[in-house]
XYZ file of N, CA and C in Angstrom:
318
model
N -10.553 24.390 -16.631
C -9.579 23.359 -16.365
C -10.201 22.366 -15.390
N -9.923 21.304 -15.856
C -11.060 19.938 -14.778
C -9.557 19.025 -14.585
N -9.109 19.150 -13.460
C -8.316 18.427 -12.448
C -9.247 16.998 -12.010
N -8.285 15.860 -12.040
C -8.889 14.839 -11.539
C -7.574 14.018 -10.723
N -7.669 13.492 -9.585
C -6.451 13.366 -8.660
C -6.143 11.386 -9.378
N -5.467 11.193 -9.616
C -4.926 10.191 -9.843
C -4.608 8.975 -8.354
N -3.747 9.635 -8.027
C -3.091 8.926 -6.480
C -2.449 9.753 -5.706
N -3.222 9.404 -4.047
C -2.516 10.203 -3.153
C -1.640 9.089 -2.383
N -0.868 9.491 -1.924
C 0.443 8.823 -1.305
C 0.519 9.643 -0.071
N 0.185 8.980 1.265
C 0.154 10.032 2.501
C 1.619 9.895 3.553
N 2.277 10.833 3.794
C 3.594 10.964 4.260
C 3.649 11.740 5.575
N 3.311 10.878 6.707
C 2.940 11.523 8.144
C 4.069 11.936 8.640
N 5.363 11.537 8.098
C 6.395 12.538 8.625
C 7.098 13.554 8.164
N 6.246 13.808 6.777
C 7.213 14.848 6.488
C 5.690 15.985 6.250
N 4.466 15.169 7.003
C 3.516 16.384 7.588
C 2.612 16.469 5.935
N 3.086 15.871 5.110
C 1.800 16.115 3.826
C 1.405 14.755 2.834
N 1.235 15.157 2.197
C 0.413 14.331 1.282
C 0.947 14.371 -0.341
N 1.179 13.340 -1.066
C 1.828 13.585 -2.690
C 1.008 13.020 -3.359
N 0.638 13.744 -4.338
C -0.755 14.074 -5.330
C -0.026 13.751 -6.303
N -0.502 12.670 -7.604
C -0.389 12.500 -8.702
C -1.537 13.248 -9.294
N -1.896 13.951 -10.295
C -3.367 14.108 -11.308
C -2.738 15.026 -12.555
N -4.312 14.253 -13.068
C -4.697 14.848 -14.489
C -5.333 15.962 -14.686
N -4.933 16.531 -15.627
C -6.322 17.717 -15.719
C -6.063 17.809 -17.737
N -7.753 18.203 -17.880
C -7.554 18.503 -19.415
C -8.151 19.707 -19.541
N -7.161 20.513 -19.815
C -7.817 22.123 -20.653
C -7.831 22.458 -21.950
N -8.338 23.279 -21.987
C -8.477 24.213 -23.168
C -7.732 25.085 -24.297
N -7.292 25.696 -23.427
C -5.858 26.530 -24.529
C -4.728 25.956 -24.081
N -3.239 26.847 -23.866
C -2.236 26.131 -23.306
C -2.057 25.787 -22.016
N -0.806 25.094 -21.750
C -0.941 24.370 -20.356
C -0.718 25.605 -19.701
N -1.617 25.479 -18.459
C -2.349 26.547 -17.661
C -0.792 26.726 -16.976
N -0.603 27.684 -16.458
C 0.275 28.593 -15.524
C 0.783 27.310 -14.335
N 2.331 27.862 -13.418
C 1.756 26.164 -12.049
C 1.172 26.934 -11.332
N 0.726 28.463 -11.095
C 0.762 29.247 -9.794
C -1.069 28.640 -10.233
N -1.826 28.880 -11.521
C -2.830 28.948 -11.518
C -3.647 26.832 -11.234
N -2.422 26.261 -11.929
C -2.956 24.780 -11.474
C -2.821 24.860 -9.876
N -1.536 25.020 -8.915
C -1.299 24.932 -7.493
C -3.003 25.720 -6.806
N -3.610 26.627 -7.384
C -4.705 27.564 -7.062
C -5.643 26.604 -7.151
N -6.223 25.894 -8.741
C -6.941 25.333 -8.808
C -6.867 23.503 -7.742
N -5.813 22.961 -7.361
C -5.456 22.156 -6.776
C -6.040 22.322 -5.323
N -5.652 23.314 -4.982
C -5.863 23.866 -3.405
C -7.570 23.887 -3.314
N -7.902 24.253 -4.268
C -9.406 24.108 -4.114
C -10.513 23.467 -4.189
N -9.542 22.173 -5.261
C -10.119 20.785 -5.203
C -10.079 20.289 -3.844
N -8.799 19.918 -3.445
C -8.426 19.577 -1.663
C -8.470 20.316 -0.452
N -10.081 21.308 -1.241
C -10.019 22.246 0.504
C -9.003 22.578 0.983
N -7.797 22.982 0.274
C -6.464 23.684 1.546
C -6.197 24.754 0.926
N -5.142 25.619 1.903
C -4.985 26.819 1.164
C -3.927 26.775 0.150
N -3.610 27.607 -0.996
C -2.886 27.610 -1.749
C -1.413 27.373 -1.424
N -1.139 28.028 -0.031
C 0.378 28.168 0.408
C 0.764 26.737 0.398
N -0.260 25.990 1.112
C -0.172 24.254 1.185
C 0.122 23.691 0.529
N 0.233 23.995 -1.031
C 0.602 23.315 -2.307
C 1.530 23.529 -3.123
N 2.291 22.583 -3.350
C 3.665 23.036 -3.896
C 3.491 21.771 -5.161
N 3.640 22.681 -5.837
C 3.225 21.746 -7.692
C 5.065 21.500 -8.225
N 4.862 20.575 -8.564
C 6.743 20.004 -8.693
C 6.660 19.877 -10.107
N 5.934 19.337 -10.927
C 5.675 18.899 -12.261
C 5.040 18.769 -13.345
N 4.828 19.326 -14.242
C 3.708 19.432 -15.485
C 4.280 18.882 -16.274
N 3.506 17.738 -16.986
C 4.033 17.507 -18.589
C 3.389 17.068 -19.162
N 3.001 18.456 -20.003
C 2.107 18.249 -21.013
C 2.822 17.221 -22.883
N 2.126 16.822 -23.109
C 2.983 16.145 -24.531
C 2.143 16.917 -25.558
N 2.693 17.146 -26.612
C 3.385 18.144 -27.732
C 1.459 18.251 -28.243
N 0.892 18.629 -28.327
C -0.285 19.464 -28.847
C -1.120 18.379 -28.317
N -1.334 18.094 -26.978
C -2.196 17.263 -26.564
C -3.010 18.424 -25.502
N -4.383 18.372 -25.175
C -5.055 18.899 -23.756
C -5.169 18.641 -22.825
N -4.228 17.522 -22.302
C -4.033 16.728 -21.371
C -2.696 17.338 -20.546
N -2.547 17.168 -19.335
C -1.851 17.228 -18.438
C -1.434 16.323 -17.250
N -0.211 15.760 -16.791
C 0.010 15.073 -15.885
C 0.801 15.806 -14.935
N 0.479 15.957 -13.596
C 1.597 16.710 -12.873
C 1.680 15.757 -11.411
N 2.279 16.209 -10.658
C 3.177 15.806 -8.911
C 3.145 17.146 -8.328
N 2.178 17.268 -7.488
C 2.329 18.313 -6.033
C 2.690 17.208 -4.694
N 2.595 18.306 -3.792
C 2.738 17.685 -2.668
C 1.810 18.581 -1.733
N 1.575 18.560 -0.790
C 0.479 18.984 -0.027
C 0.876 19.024 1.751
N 1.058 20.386 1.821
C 1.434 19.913 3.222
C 0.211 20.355 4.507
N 0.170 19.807 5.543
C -0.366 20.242 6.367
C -0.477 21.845 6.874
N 0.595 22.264 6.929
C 0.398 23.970 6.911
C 1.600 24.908 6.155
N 1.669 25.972 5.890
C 2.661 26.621 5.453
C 3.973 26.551 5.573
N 4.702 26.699 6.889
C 5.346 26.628 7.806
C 5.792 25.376 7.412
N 5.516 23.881 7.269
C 5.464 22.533 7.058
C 6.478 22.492 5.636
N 5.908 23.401 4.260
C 6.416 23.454 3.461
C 7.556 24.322 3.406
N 7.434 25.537 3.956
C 8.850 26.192 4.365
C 10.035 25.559 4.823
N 9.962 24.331 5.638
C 11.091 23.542 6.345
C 11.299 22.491 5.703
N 10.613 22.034 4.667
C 10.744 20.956 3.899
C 11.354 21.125 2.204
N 10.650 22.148 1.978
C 11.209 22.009 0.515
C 12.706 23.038 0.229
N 12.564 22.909 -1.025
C 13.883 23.549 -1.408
C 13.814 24.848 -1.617
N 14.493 26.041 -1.575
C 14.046 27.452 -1.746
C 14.024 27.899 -3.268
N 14.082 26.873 -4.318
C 13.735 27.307 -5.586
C 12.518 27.081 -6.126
N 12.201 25.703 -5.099
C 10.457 25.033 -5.319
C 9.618 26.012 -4.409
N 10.061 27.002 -3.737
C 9.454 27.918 -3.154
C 8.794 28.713 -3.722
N 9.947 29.103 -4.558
C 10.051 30.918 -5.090
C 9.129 30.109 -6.052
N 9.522 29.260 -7.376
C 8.704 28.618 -8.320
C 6.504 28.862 -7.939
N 6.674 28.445 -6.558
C 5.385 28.755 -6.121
C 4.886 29.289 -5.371
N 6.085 30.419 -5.323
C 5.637 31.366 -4.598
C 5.163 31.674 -3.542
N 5.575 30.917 -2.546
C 5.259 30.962 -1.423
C 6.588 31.474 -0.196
N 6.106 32.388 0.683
C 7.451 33.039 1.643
C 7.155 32.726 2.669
N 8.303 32.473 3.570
C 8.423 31.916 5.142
C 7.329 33.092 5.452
N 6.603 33.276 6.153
C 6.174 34.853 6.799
C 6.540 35.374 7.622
N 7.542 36.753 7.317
C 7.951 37.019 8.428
C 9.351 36.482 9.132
N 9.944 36.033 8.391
C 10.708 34.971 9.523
C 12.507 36.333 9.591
N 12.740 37.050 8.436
C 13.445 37.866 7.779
C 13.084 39.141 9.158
N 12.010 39.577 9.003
C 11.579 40.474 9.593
C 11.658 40.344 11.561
N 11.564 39.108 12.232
C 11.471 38.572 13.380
C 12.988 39.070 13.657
N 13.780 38.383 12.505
C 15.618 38.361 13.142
C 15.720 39.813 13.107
N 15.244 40.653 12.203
C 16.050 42.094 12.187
C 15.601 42.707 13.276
N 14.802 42.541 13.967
C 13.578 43.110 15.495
C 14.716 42.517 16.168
N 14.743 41.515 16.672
C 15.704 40.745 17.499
C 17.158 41.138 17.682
N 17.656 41.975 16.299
C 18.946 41.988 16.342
C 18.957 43.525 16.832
N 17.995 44.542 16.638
C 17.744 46.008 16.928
C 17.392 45.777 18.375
N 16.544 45.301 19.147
C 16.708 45.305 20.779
C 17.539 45.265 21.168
């Protein structure tokens, strides 16, 4: 899969960055967990950093157009996005579940 970034759009207050790109593969349109993977590694960040919003592929083409967003750290995307664009990419607050139940047992 060969990702190529279209346009970045940089958003200093909400801490990231919004990625337009292309990519053209091979068999079907690749997985988002496995494009968000391959994304993260084009832009040097870690995977958690990337939250992929959009694929659309058109009807037997090898082409792909998608919208991530890119945040500065984990944590960044935890407070920003929505908890279905989460789960979608799989990414969890760390810990944050686990902190309150400690807190509430002292």
């Amino acid at each position: 899969m060969d990702i190529d970034i279209i346009e970045e759009t940089e958003n200093p207050m909400l801490h990231r960055t919004d990625v337009r790109f292309e990519m053209v593969h091979e068999d079907a349109t690749p997985s988002r967990l496995s494009v968000r993977d391959s994304l993260a590694a084009k832009l040097n960040k870690d995977a958690e950093e990337v939250v992929v919003h959009e694929l659309d592929t058109k009807y037997g083409m090898r082409k792909t157009v998608g919208y991530a967003k890119v945040y500065d750290s984990p944590e960044f995307a935890a407070d920003v996005e929505q908890d279905h664009m989460l789960e979608r990419n799989k990414i969890t607050a760390d810990g944050d579940g686990e902190a309150d139940e400690e807190a509430e047992e002292a």
